[in-house]
Tab-separated table of C-alpha atoms and ligand atoms in Angstrom:
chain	number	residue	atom	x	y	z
T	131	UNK	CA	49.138	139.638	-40.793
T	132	UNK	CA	46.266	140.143	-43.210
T	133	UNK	CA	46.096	144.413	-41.876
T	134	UNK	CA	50.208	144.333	-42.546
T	135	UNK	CA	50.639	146.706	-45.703
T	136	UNK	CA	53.938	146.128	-47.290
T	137	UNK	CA	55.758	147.010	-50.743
T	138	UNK	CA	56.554	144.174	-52.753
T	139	UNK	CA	57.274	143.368	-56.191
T	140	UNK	CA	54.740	142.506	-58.173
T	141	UNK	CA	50.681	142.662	-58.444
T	142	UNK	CA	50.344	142.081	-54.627
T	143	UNK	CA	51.318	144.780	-51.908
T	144	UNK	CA	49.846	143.325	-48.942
T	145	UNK	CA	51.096	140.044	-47.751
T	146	UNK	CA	49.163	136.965	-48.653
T	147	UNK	CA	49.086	134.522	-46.147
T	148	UNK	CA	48.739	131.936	-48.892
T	149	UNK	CA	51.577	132.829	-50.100
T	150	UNK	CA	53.568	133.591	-47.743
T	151	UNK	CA	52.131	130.124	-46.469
T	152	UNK	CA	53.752	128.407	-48.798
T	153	UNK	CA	57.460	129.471	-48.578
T	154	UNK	CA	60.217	128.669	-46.071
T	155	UNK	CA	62.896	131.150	-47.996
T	156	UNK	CA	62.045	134.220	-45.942
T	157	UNK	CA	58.585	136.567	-47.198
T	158	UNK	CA	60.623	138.048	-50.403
T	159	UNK	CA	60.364	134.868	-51.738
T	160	UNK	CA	56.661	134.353	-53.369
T	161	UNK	CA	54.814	130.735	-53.137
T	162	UNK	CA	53.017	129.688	-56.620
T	163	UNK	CA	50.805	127.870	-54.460
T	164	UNK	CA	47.336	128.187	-54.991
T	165	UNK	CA	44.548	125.151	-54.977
T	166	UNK	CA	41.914	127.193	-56.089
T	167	UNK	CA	42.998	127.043	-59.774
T	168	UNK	CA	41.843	124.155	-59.589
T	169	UNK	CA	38.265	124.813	-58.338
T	170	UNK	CA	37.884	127.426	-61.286
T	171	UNK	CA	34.960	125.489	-63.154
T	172	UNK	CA	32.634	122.800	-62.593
T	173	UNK	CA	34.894	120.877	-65.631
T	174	UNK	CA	38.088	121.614	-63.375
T	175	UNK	CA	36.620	120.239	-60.731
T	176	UNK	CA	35.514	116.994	-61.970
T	177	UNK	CA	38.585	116.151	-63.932
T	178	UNK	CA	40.312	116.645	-60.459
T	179	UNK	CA	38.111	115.064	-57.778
T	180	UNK	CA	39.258	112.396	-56.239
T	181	UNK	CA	36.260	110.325	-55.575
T	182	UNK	CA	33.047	109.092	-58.150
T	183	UNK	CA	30.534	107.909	-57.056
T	184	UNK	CA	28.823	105.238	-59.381
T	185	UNK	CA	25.601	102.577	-59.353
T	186	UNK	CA	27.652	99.951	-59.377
T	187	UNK	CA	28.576	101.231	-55.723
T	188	UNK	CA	24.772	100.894	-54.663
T	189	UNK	CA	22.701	98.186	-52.766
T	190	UNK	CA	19.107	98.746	-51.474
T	191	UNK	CA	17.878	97.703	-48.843
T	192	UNK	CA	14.239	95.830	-48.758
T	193	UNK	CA	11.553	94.606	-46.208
T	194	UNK	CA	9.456	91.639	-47.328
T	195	UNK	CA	6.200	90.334	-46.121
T	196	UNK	CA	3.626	87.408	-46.743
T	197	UNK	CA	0.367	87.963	-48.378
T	198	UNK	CA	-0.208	89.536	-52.122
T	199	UNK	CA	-0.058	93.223	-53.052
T	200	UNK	CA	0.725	94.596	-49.771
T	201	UNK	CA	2.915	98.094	-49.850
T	202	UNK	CA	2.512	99.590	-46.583
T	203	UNK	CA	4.829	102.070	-46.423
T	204	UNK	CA	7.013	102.571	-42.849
T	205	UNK	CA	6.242	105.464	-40.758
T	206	UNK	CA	9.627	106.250	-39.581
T	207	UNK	CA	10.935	105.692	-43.101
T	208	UNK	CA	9.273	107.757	-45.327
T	209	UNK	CA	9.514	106.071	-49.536
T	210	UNK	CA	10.523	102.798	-47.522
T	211	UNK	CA	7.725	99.733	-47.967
T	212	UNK	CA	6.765	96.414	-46.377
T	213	UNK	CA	6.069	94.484	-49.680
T	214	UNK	CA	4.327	91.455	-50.202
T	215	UNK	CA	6.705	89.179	-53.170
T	216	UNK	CA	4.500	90.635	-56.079
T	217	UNK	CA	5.191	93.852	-55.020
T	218	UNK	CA	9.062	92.766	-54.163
T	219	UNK	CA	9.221	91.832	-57.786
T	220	UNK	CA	8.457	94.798	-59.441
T	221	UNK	CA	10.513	96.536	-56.883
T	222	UNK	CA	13.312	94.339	-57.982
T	223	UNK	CA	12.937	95.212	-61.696
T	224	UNK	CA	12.703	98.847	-61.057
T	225	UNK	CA	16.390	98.705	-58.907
T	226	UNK	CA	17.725	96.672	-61.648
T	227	UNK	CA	16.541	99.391	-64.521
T	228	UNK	CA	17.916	101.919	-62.600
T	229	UNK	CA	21.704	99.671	-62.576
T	230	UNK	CA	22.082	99.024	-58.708
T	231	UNK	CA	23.386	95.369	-58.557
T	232	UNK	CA	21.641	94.393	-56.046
T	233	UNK	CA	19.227	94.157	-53.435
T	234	UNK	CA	19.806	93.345	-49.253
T	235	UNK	CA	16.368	91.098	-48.231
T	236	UNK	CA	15.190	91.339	-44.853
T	237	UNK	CA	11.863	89.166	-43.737
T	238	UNK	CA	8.905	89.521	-41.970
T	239	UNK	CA	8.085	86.169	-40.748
T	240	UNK	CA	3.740	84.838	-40.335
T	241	UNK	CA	4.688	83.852	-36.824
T	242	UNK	CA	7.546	84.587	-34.232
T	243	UNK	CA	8.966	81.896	-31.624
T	244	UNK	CA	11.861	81.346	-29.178
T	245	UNK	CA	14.190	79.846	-31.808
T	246	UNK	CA	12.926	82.041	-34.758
T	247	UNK	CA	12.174	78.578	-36.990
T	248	UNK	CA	10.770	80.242	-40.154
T	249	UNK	CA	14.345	82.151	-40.616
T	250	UNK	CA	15.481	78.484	-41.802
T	251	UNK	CA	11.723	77.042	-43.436
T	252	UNK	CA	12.014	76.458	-46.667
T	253	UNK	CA	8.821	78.423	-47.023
T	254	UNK	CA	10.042	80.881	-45.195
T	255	UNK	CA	9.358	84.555	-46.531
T	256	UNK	CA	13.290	85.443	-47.242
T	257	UNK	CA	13.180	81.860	-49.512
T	258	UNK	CA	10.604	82.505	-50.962
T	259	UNK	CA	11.399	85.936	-52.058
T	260	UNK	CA	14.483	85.137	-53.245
T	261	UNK	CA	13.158	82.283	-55.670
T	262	UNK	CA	10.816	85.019	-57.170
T	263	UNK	CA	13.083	87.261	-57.485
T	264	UNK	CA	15.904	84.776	-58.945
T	265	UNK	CA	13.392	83.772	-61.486
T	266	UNK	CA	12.123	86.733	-62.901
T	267	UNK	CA	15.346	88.908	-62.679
T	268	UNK	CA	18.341	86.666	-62.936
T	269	UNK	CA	20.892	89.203	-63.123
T	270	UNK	CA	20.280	90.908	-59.960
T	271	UNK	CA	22.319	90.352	-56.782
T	272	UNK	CA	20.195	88.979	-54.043
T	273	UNK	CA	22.099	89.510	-50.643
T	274	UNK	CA	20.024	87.897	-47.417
T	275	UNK	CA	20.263	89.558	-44.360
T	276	UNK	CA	21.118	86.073	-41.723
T	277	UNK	CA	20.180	87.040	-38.222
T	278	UNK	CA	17.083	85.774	-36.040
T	279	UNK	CA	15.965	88.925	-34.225
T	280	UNK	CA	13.194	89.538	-37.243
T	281	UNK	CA	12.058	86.022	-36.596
T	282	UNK	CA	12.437	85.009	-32.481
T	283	UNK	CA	9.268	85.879	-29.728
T	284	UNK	CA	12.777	87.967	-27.725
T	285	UNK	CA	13.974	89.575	-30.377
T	286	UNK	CA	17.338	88.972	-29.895
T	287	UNK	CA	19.891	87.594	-32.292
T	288	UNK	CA	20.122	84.224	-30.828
T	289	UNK	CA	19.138	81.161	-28.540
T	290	UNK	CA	18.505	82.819	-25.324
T	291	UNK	CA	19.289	80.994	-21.889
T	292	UNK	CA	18.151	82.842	-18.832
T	293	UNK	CA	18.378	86.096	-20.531
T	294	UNK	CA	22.104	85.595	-21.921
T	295	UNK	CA	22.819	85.006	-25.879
T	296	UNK	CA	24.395	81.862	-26.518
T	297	UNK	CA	27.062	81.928	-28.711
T	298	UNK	CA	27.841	78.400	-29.640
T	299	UNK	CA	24.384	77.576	-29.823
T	300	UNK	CA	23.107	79.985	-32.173
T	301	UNK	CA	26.276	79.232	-34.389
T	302	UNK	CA	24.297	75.851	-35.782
T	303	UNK	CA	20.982	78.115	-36.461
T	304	UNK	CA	22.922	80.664	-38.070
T	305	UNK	CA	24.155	78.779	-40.364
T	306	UNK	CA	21.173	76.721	-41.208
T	307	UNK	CA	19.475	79.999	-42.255
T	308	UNK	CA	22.219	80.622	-44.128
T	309	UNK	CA	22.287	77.446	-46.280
T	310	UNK	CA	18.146	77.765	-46.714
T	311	UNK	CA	18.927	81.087	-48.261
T	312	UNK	CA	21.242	79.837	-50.521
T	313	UNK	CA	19.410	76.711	-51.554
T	314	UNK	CA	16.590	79.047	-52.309
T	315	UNK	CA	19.409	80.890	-54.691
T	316	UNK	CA	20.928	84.015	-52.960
T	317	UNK	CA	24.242	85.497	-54.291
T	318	UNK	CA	25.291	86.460	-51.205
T	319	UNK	CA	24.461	85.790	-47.181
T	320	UNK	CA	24.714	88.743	-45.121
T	321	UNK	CA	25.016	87.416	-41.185
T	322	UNK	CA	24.091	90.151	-39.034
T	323	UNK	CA	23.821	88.976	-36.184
T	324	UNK	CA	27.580	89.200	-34.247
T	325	UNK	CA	27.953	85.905	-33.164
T	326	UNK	CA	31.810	84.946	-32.837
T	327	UNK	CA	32.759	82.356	-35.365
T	328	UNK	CA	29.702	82.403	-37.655
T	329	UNK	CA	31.378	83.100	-40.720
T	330	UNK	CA	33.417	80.029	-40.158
T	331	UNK	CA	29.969	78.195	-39.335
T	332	UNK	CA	28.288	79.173	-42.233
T	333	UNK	CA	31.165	78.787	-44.807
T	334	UNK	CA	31.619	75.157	-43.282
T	335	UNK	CA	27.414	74.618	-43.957
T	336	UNK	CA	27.699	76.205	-47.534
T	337	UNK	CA	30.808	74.171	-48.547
T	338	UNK	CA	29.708	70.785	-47.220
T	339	UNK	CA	26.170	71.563	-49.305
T	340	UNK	CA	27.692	72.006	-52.668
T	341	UNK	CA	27.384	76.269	-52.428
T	342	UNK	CA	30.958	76.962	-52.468
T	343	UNK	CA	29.917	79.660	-54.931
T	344	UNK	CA	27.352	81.485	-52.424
T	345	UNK	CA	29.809	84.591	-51.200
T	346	UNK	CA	29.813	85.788	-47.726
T	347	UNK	CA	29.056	89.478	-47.111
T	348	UNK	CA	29.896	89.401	-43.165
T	349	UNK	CA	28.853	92.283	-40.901
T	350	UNK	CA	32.551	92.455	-39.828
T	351	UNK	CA	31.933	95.683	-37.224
T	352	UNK	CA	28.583	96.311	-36.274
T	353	UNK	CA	28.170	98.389	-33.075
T	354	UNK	CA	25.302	98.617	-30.827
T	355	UNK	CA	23.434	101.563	-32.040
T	356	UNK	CA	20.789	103.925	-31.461
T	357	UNK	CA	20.483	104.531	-34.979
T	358	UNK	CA	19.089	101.499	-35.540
T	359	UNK	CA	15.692	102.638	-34.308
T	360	UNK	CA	13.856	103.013	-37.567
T	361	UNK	CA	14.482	99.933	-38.681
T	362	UNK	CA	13.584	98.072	-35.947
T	363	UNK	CA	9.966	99.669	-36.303
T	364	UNK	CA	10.012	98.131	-40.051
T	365	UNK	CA	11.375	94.582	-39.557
T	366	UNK	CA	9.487	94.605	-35.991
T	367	UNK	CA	12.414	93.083	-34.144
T	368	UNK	CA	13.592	95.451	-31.585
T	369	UNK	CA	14.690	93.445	-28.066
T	370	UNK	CA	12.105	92.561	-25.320
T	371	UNK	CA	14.396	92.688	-22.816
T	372	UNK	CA	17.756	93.973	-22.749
T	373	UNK	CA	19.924	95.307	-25.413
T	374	UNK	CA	22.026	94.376	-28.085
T	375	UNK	CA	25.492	95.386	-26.355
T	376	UNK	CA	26.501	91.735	-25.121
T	377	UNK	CA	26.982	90.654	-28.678
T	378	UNK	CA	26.913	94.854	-30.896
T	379	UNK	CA	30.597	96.647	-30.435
T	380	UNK	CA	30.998	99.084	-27.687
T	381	UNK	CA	30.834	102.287	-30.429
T	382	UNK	CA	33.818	103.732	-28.717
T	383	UNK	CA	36.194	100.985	-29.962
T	384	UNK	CA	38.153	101.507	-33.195
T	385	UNK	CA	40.896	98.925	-32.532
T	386	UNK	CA	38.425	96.005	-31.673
T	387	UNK	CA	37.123	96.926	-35.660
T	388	UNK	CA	40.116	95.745	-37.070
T	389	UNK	CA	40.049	92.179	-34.762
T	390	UNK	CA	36.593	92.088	-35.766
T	391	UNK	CA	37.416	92.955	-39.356
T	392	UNK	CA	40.866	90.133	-39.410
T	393	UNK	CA	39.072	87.370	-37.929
T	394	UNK	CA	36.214	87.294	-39.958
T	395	UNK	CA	38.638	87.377	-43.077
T	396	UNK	CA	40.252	84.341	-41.438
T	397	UNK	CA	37.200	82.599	-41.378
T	398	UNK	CA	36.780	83.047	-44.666
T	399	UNK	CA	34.207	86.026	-45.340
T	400	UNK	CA	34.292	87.570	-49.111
T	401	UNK	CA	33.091	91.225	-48.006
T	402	UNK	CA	33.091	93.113	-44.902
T	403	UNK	CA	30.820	95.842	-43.795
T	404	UNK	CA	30.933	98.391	-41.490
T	405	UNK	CA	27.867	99.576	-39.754
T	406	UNK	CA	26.508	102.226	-39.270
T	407	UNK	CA	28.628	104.872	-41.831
T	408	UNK	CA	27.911	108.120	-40.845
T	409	UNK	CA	29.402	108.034	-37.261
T	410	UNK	CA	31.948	105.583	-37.757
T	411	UNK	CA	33.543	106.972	-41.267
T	412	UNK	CA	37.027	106.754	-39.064
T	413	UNK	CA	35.989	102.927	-38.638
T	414	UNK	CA	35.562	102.175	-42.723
T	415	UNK	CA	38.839	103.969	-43.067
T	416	UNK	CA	40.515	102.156	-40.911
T	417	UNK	CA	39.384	98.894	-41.974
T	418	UNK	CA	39.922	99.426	-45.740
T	419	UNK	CA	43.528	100.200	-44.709
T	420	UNK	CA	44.162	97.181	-42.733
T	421	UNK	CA	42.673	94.758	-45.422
T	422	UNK	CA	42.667	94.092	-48.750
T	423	UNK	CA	38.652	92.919	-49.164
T	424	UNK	CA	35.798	94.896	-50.016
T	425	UNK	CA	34.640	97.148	-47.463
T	426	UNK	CA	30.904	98.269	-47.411
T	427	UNK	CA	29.384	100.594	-45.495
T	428	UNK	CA	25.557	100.567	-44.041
T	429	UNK	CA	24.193	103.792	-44.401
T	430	UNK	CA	21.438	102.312	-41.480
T	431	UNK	CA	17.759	103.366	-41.154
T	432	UNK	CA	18.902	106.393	-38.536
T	433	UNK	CA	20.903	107.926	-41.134
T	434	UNK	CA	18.420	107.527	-43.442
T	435	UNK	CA	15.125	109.414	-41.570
T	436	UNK	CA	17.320	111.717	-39.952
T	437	UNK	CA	17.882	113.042	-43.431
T	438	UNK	CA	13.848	112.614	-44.332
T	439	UNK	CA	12.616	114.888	-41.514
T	440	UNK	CA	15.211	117.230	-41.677
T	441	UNK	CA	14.427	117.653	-45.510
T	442	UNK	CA	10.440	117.598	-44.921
T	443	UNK	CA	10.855	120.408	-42.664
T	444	UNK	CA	12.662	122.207	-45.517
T	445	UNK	CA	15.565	122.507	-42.896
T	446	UNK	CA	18.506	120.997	-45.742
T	447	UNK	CA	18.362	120.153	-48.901
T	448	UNK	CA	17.420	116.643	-49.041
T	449	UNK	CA	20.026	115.900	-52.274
T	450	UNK	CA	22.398	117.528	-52.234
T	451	UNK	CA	22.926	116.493	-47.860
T	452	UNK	CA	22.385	112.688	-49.184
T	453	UNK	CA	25.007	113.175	-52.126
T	454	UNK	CA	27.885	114.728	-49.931
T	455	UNK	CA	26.969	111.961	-47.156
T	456	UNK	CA	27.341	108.776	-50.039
T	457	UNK	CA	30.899	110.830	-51.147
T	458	UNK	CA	31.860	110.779	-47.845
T	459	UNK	CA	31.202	107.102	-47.273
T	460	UNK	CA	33.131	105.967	-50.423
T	461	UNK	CA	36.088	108.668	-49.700
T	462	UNK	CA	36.435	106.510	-46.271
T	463	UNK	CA	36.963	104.171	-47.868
T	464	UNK	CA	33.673	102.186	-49.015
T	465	UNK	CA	33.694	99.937	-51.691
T	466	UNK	CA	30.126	99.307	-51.295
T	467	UNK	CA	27.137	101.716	-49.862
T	468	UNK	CA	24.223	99.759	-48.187
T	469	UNK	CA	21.549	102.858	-48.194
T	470	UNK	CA	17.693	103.379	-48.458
T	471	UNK	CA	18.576	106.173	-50.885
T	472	UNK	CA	20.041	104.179	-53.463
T	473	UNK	CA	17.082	104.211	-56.195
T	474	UNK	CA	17.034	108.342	-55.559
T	475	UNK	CA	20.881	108.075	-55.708
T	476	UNK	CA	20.719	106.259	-59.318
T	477	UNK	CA	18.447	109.162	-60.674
T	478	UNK	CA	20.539	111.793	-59.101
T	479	UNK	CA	23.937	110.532	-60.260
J	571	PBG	C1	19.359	92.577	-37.746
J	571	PBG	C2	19.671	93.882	-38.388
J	571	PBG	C3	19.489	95.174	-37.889
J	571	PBG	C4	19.824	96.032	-38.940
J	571	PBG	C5	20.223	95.246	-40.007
J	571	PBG	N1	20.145	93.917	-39.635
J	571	PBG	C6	18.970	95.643	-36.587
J	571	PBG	C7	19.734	95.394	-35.364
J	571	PBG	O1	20.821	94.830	-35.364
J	571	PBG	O2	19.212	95.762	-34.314
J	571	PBG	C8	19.747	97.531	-38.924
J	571	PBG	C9	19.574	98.177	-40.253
J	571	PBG	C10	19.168	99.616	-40.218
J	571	PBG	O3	19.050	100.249	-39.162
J	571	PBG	O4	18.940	100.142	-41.311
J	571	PBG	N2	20.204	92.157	-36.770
């Protein structure tokens, strides 16, 4: 159609297919059609694009560990650190400079053991974290991550019974770590760990305990995924035995996101994340379109190196890939972005 050479009125005598595109009234009748008028200058493009990305969008992720001035930074995540709560602290102040609202706290507990006790000590790493960090930076979110797997000898998320997860059982644990994070002062608790019902658990534990102001960030749809690796190098929690799939969604299921996604609104959750983002952008979509909550996406610890090495090997350009990856999350539908990037992402922005 392109090759066909015809006489037409005006400036064009071979047919257009975006023109001609355009029209239904037979090919004498021209289309005015054309989107790139509106990709004419960098101004244009702005004052038309459909999704900003902002700060305020941003939380960053962070590892903590006992001792004093430790930053050891994690192989598989390169500009990722274990810190020690000095070093947390300045951390802290330098995400709250840059104007992300907050921080996600994982924990490296002193000692591991089948039920994962220092998740809920009072001198636990998380609570003590978060009391240094409340104090010297009041305004900044602190979001705890509330699972066990960082803090049991198995590594699984829960009370294990000859090699199966107990549901019901864990329920009481999660939610005692939950309420230790919030006496200690977190914003927000962040369970993690897929257990059915916990959200109900640990709303029940908060409310009973005088924290009906602690908000619940649940991790509504989190599938069992391989891109979870890094990460599990850096909080040291990857499974003895087994896997995660028993309790992790199957990541062919879309539908089972939105039960996920309904009954965790039902039992009360304030946010709900979707995790991973990159491979399940269909997932955050969907989600965001059958509820009327937040939606936040984690951009995991997969994403995150995959984008490293690729850029350290000169093979993409490490921001400009990591800009178009965070526009992609929020135009799916993200209200939130969970990412390792965020500090670079608040300089690039
Ligand atoms: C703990 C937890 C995990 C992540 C966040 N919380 C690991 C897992 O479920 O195996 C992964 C985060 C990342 O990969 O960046 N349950």
């Amino acid at each position: 159609m392109v090759n066909m050479i015809k006489q037409k009125r005006g400036r064009f005598s071979v047919s257009d297919p975006v023109r001609s595109r355009h029209t239904n009234q037979g090919e004498s009748e021209l289309s005015n059609i054309r989107p790139r008028r509106l990709r004419s200058s960098e101004t244009m493009r702005s004052m038309v694009r459909e999704t900003q990305l902002s700060v305020n969008d941003l939380i960053y992720p962070v590892f903590a560990v006992h001792g004093q001035g430790i930053r050891e930074e994690i192989p598989s995540m390169p500009g990722c650190f274990r810190l020690s709560i000095d070093e947390l602290c300045k951390e802290a102040t330098e995400v709250h400079l840059l104007g992300i609202p907050g921080i996600l706290l994982f924990g490296l507990p002193e000692i591991k053991d089948e039920v994962g006790s220092e998740a809920y000590s009072e001198t636990g790493i998380i609570q003590e974290a978060v009391r240094s960090i409340k104090s010297e930076i009041p305004e900044l979110l602190v979001i705890t991550d509330v699972c066990m797997c960082e803090y049991t000898s198995h590594g699984h998320c829960g009370i294990i019974c000859d090699g199966d997860v107990l549901n019901d059982e864990t329920l009481s644990y999660i939610a005692r770590i939950a309420l230790s994070h919030a006496e200690a002062g977190a914003d927000i608790v962040a369970p993690s760990d897929m257990m059915d019902g916990r959200v109900r658990a640990i709303r029940d534990a908060l409310e009973t305990n005088g924290f009906s102001n602690t908000a619940i960030m649940s991790y509504a749809v989190k599938y069992a995924s391989a891109f979870y690796g890094p990460f599990r190098d850096a909080a040291e929690c990857a499974p003895q035995h087994g896997d995660r799939k028993s309790y992790q969604m199957d990541p062919a299921n879309a539908r089972e996101a939105i039960v996920e996604a309904l009954l965790d609104i039902e039992e009360s959750a304030d946010i709900l994340m979707v995790k991973p983002a990159l491979s399940y952008l269909d997932i955050i979509h969907r989600v965001k379109m059958a509820t009327n909550l937040p939606v936040a996406a984690y951009n995991v610890s997969g994403e995150y190196s995959m984008v490293k090495a690729a850029a350290t090997n000169g093979w993409i350009d490490e921001r400009k890939v990591t800009m178009e990856i965070m526009t992609s999350i929020k135009r799916a539908g993200a209200d939130i972005i969970l990412t390792y990037f965020a500090k670079d992402v608040a300089r690039w922005l």
